Amino acid sequence: MSKFDMAALTWDEKPMRVNIAQNVANTIKKHIPLNKDMKLLDFGCGTGLLTFFLLDDVKEAVGVDTSKGMCEVFTKKAQDNNLNNVRVFNIDLTKEDLNEKFDVIVSSMSLHHVKDTQQILKKFYKLLNEGGYIAIADLVKEDGTFHDDNEGVEQFGFDLYTLKSMFENAGFKDVKYDIAYTVKKEREGQIKEYPIFLMVGRK
Ligand SMILES: C[S@@+](CC[C@H](N)C(=O)[O-])C[C@H]1O[C@@H](n2cnc3c(N)ncnc32)[C@H](O)[C@@H]1O
């Protein structure tokens, strides 16, 4: 069982996570003209916090996540709410393929779990229809103190200039970023701020 499998059942109980997803969703809506013809992919969807905040703005949504426990909670939320326009796949998108295309790809707090950022960005590009949008939210470069346990953390946040170049190398145009939310945590008796960016681009 992975740490995400164990965390899945109580994942949505932490207000910080809900706040991040809500603010990321709002910032996505500010930068991307979502509409009811769009099919959305949420990479590293977890329990679907971000997916479900955006579902009413698109036609349908698909989540992908490596954690079986997260996917089970995602599915239960969809079933409990009688939603038939949302699906989840328990796959590792860095290793496996999805046989469908999307109009928008979103992600919140999952890119830092991927070792090869450039490779996954190229995969996102392939998965998008022409004119499709990408919107990725994650931590701005930090000093490794954000997580209490850094197991599975491949990057201590991202340098935004470097990441913007990676988006452009993958083929994305009109790449820009915004700060979607700032998490405050107590560290060594002081309040420390961890800004979360949203980087958007277009195929
Ligand atoms: C910090 S959680 C964020 C979950 C959700 N996006 C949220 O904001 O609540 C990171 C998620 O990414 C998933 N993940 C990590 N690597 C992945 C990969 N290669 N493919 C798909 N999901 C992955 C984990 O299982 C976990 O659910």
CSV table of C-alpha atoms and ligand atoms in Angstrom, one decimal:
chain,number,residue,atom,x,y,z
A,1,MET,CA,0.0,0.0,0.0
A,2,SER,CA,1.4,3.4,-1.0
A,3,LYS,CA,1.3,6.5,1.3
A,4,PHE,CA,-1.4,7.9,-1.0
A,5,ASP,CA,-3.5,4.7,-0.7
A,6,MET,CA,-3.3,5.1,3.1
A,7,ALA,CA,-4.1,8.8,2.9
A,8,ALA,CA,-7.0,8.5,0.4
A,9,LEU,CA,-9.9,7.9,2.8
A,10,THR,CA,-9.2,11.1,4.9
A,11,TRP,CA,-7.6,13.1,2.1
A,12,ASP,CA,-10.5,15.6,1.7
A,13,GLU,CA,-10.7,16.3,5.4
A,14,LYS,CA,-7.6,18.6,5.4
A,15,PRO,CA,-8.9,22.1,4.6
A,16,MET,CA,-5.5,23.1,3.1
A,17,ARG,CA,-6.0,20.6,0.3
A,18,VAL,CA,-9.5,21.7,-0.4
A,19,ASN,CA,-8.4,25.4,-0.4
A,20,ILE,CA,-5.5,24.7,-2.8
A,21,ALA,CA,-7.8,22.8,-5.2
A,22,GLN,CA,-10.5,25.5,-5.0
A,23,ASN,CA,-8.1,28.3,-5.6
A,24,VAL,CA,-6.3,26.4,-8.4
A,25,ALA,CA,-9.8,25.8,-10.0
A,26,ASN,CA,-10.6,29.5,-9.8
A,27,THR,CA,-7.3,30.5,-11.3
A,28,ILE,CA,-7.7,28.0,-14.2
A,29,LYS,CA,-11.2,29.5,-14.9
A,30,LYS,CA,-9.6,33.0,-14.9
A,31,HIS,CA,-7.0,32.0,-17.6
A,32,ILE,CA,-8.8,29.3,-19.7
A,33,PRO,CA,-12.2,29.7,-21.4
A,34,LEU,CA,-13.6,26.4,-20.3
A,35,ASN,CA,-16.8,25.3,-22.1
A,36,LYS,CA,-19.4,22.5,-22.2
A,37,ASP,CA,-17.8,20.9,-25.3
A,38,MET,CA,-14.5,20.2,-23.6
A,39,LYS,CA,-13.1,17.0,-22.4
A,40,LEU,CA,-10.7,17.5,-19.4
A,41,LEU,CA,-7.9,15.3,-18.1
A,42,ASP,CA,-6.7,15.7,-14.4
A,43,PHE,CA,-3.2,14.3,-14.0
A,44,GLY,CA,-2.6,12.9,-10.5
A,45,CYS,CA,-6.2,13.6,-9.7
A,46,GLY,CA,-6.2,12.0,-6.2
A,47,THR,CA,-9.7,11.9,-4.8
A,48,GLY,CA,-10.8,14.4,-7.5
A,49,LEU,CA,-10.8,17.6,-5.6
A,50,LEU,CA,-9.7,19.7,-8.6
A,51,THR,CA,-11.7,17.5,-11.1
A,52,PHE,CA,-15.0,18.0,-9.3
A,53,PHE,CA,-14.4,21.8,-8.9
A,54,LEU,CA,-14.2,22.0,-12.7
A,55,LEU,CA,-16.7,19.4,-13.8
A,56,ASP,CA,-19.7,21.7,-14.2
A,57,ASP,CA,-17.6,23.9,-16.6
A,58,VAL,CA,-16.8,21.1,-19.1
A,59,LYS,CA,-18.6,18.3,-20.9
A,60,GLU,CA,-16.7,15.5,-19.2
A,61,ALA,CA,-13.6,14.8,-17.2
A,62,VAL,CA,-11.1,11.9,-16.8
A,63,GLY,CA,-8.8,11.5,-13.9
A,64,VAL,CA,-5.6,9.4,-13.8
A,65,ASP,CA,-3.7,8.4,-10.7
A,66,THR,CA,-1.2,5.7,-9.7
A,67,SER,CA,-2.9,5.2,-6.3
A,68,LYS,CA,-5.7,2.6,-6.2
A,69,GLY,CA,-7.0,4.0,-3.0
A,70,MET,CA,-7.3,7.5,-4.4
A,71,CYS,CA,-9.1,6.2,-7.5
A,72,GLU,CA,-11.5,4.3,-5.3
A,73,VAL,CA,-12.5,7.4,-3.3
A,74,PHE,CA,-12.8,9.3,-6.7
A,75,THR,CA,-15.1,6.7,-8.0
A,76,LYS,CA,-17.2,6.6,-4.8
A,77,LYS,CA,-17.7,10.4,-5.0
A,78,ALA,CA,-18.8,10.2,-8.6
A,79,GLN,CA,-21.3,7.4,-7.8
A,80,ASP,CA,-22.6,9.0,-4.6
A,81,ASN,CA,-23.4,12.2,-6.7
A,82,ASN,CA,-24.8,10.2,-9.6
A,83,LEU,CA,-22.3,11.7,-12.0
A,84,ASN,CA,-22.0,10.0,-15.3
A,85,ASN,CA,-19.6,12.4,-17.0
A,86,VAL,CA,-16.5,11.6,-15.0
A,87,ARG,CA,-14.2,8.6,-15.0
A,88,VAL,CA,-10.9,7.7,-13.4
A,89,PHE,CA,-8.0,5.4,-14.5
A,90,ASN,CA,-5.6,3.8,-12.1
A,91,ILE,CA,-2.5,4.2,-14.2
A,92,ASP,CA,1.0,5.7,-14.2
A,93,LEU,CA,0.9,8.1,-17.0
A,94,THR,CA,4.7,8.3,-17.1
A,95,LYS,CA,4.8,4.6,-18.1
A,96,GLU,CA,1.4,3.9,-19.6
A,97,ASP,CA,-0.6,5.4,-22.4
A,98,LEU,CA,-4.2,6.7,-22.7
A,99,ASN,CA,-6.0,6.0,-25.9
A,100,GLU,CA,-8.0,9.3,-26.0
A,101,LYS,CA,-7.4,13.0,-26.6
A,102,PHE,CA,-8.4,16.0,-24.5
A,103,ASP,CA,-9.2,19.7,-24.9
A,104,VAL,CA,-7.7,20.6,-21.5
A,105,ILE,CA,-5.2,19.0,-19.2
A,106,VAL,CA,-5.0,20.1,-15.6
A,107,SER,CA,-3.1,19.0,-12.5
A,108,SER,CA,-2.6,20.2,-9.0
A,109,MET,CA,0.3,19.3,-6.7
A,110,SER,CA,1.2,16.2,-8.7
A,111,LEU,CA,4.1,17.3,-11.0
A,112,HIS,CA,6.6,17.3,-8.1
A,113,HIS,CA,6.1,13.5,-7.9
A,114,VAL,CA,7.3,13.0,-11.4
A,115,LYS,CA,11.1,12.4,-12.0
A,116,ASP,CA,11.3,13.5,-15.7
A,117,THR,CA,9.3,16.7,-16.0
A,118,GLN,CA,10.2,17.3,-19.7
A,119,GLN,CA,9.0,13.8,-20.7
A,120,ILE,CA,5.6,14.1,-19.0
A,121,LEU,CA,5.1,17.6,-20.6
A,122,LYS,CA,5.7,16.1,-24.0
A,123,LYS,CA,3.1,13.4,-23.2
A,124,PHE,CA,0.6,16.0,-22.2
A,125,TYR,CA,1.2,17.8,-25.5
A,126,LYS,CA,0.5,14.5,-27.4
A,127,LEU,CA,-2.7,13.9,-25.4
A,128,LEU,CA,-4.1,17.3,-26.3
A,129,ASN,CA,-6.3,18.2,-29.4
A,130,GLU,CA,-5.0,21.0,-31.6
A,131,GLY,CA,-5.7,24.3,-29.8
A,132,GLY,CA,-6.1,22.5,-26.4
A,133,TYR,CA,-5.0,24.0,-23.1
A,134,ILE,CA,-2.7,22.9,-20.3
A,135,ALA,CA,-2.9,24.2,-16.8
A,136,ILE,CA,-0.5,22.8,-14.2
A,137,ALA,CA,-0.3,23.9,-10.6
A,138,ASP,CA,2.4,23.1,-8.1
A,139,LEU,CA,4.8,24.5,-5.6
A,140,VAL,CA,7.2,27.3,-6.5
A,141,LYS,CA,10.8,26.1,-5.8
A,142,GLU,CA,11.1,25.4,-2.0
A,143,ASP,CA,13.8,24.3,0.4
A,144,GLY,CA,12.4,20.8,1.0
A,145,THR,CA,10.4,21.8,4.1
A,146,PHE,CA,6.9,21.8,2.6
A,147,HIS,CA,6.2,18.1,3.1
A,148,ASP,CA,6.5,16.5,6.5
A,149,ASP,CA,7.7,13.4,4.7
A,150,ASN,CA,9.6,13.7,1.4
A,151,GLU,CA,9.1,10.1,0.3
A,152,GLY,CA,8.0,10.1,-3.3
A,153,VAL,CA,8.8,13.8,-3.7
A,154,GLU,CA,11.0,14.1,-6.8
A,155,GLN,CA,11.3,17.9,-7.0
A,156,PHE,CA,11.3,20.5,-4.2
A,157,GLY,CA,9.0,22.7,-6.3
A,158,PHE,CA,9.9,24.4,-9.6
A,159,ASP,CA,11.9,27.3,-10.8
A,160,LEU,CA,9.3,29.1,-13.0
A,161,TYR,CA,11.7,30.3,-15.7
A,162,THR,CA,13.1,26.8,-16.2
A,163,LEU,CA,9.6,25.2,-16.2
A,164,LYS,CA,8.3,27.8,-18.7
A,165,SER,CA,11.2,26.8,-21.0
A,166,MET,CA,10.3,23.1,-20.6
A,167,PHE,CA,6.7,23.9,-21.5
A,168,GLU,CA,7.9,25.7,-24.6
A,169,ASN,CA,10.3,22.8,-25.5
A,170,ALA,CA,7.4,20.4,-25.3
A,171,GLY,CA,5.7,22.6,-28.0
A,172,PHE,CA,3.3,24.7,-25.9
A,173,LYS,CA,2.8,28.3,-26.9
A,174,ASP,CA,1.4,31.4,-25.0
A,175,VAL,CA,3.0,30.0,-21.9
A,176,LYS,CA,2.4,32.2,-18.8
A,177,TYR,CA,2.0,31.8,-15.1
A,178,ASP,CA,0.2,33.2,-12.1
A,179,ILE,CA,0.2,32.5,-8.3
A,180,ALA,CA,-2.9,30.6,-7.5
A,181,TYR,CA,-2.6,30.3,-3.7
A,182,THR,CA,0.0,30.6,-0.9
A,183,VAL,CA,0.1,27.9,1.7
A,184,LYS,CA,1.3,29.1,5.2
A,185,LYS,CA,2.8,26.5,7.5
A,186,GLU,CA,4.6,26.7,10.8
A,187,ARG,CA,8.2,25.7,10.5
A,188,GLU,CA,10.7,26.1,13.3
A,189,GLY,CA,8.4,28.4,15.2
A,190,GLN,CA,7.9,30.7,12.3
A,191,ILE,CA,5.2,31.0,9.6
A,192,LYS,CA,6.6,30.1,6.3
A,193,GLU,CA,5.0,30.8,2.9
A,194,TYR,CA,4.8,28.3,0.1
A,195,PRO,CA,3.4,29.9,-3.1
A,196,ILE,CA,1.6,27.6,-5.6
A,197,PHE,CA,1.9,28.6,-9.2
A,198,LEU,CA,-0.5,27.9,-12.1
A,199,MET,CA,1.4,27.6,-15.5
A,200,VAL,CA,-0.8,27.6,-18.6
A,201,GLY,CA,-0.1,27.1,-22.2
A,202,ARG,CA,-1.8,26.1,-25.5
A,203,LYS,CA,-1.1,23.5,-28.2
B,1,LIG,C1,-0.3,15.5,-3.6
B,1,LIG,S1,-1.4,14.4,-4.4
B,1,LIG,C2,-2.5,15.6,-5.2
B,1,LIG,C3,-3.8,15.0,-5.5
B,1,LIG,C4,-4.9,15.9,-6.1
B,1,LIG,N1,-4.5,16.5,-7.3
B,1,LIG,C5,-5.2,17.0,-5.1
B,1,LIG,O1,-4.9,18.2,-5.3
B,1,LIG,O2,-5.8,16.7,-4.0
B,1,LIG,C6,-0.4,13.8,-5.7
B,1,LIG,C7,-1.1,12.7,-6.5
B,1,LIG,O3,-0.4,12.3,-7.7
B,1,LIG,C8,-0.5,10.9,-7.9
B,1,LIG,N2,0.6,10.5,-8.8
B,1,LIG,C9,2.0,10.6,-8.5
B,1,LIG,N3,2.7,10.2,-9.6
B,1,LIG,C10,1.8,9.9,-10.5
B,1,LIG,C11,1.9,9.4,-11.9
B,1,LIG,N4,3.1,9.1,-12.4
B,1,LIG,N5,0.8,9.2,-12.6
B,1,LIG,C12,-0.5,9.5,-12.1
B,1,LIG,N6,-0.6,9.9,-10.8
B,1,LIG,C13,0.5,10.1,-10.0
B,1,LIG,C14,-0.4,10.4,-6.4
B,1,LIG,O4,-0.9,9.1,-6.4
B,1,LIG,C15,-1.3,11.4,-5.7
B,1,LIG,O5,-2.7,11.0,-5.7
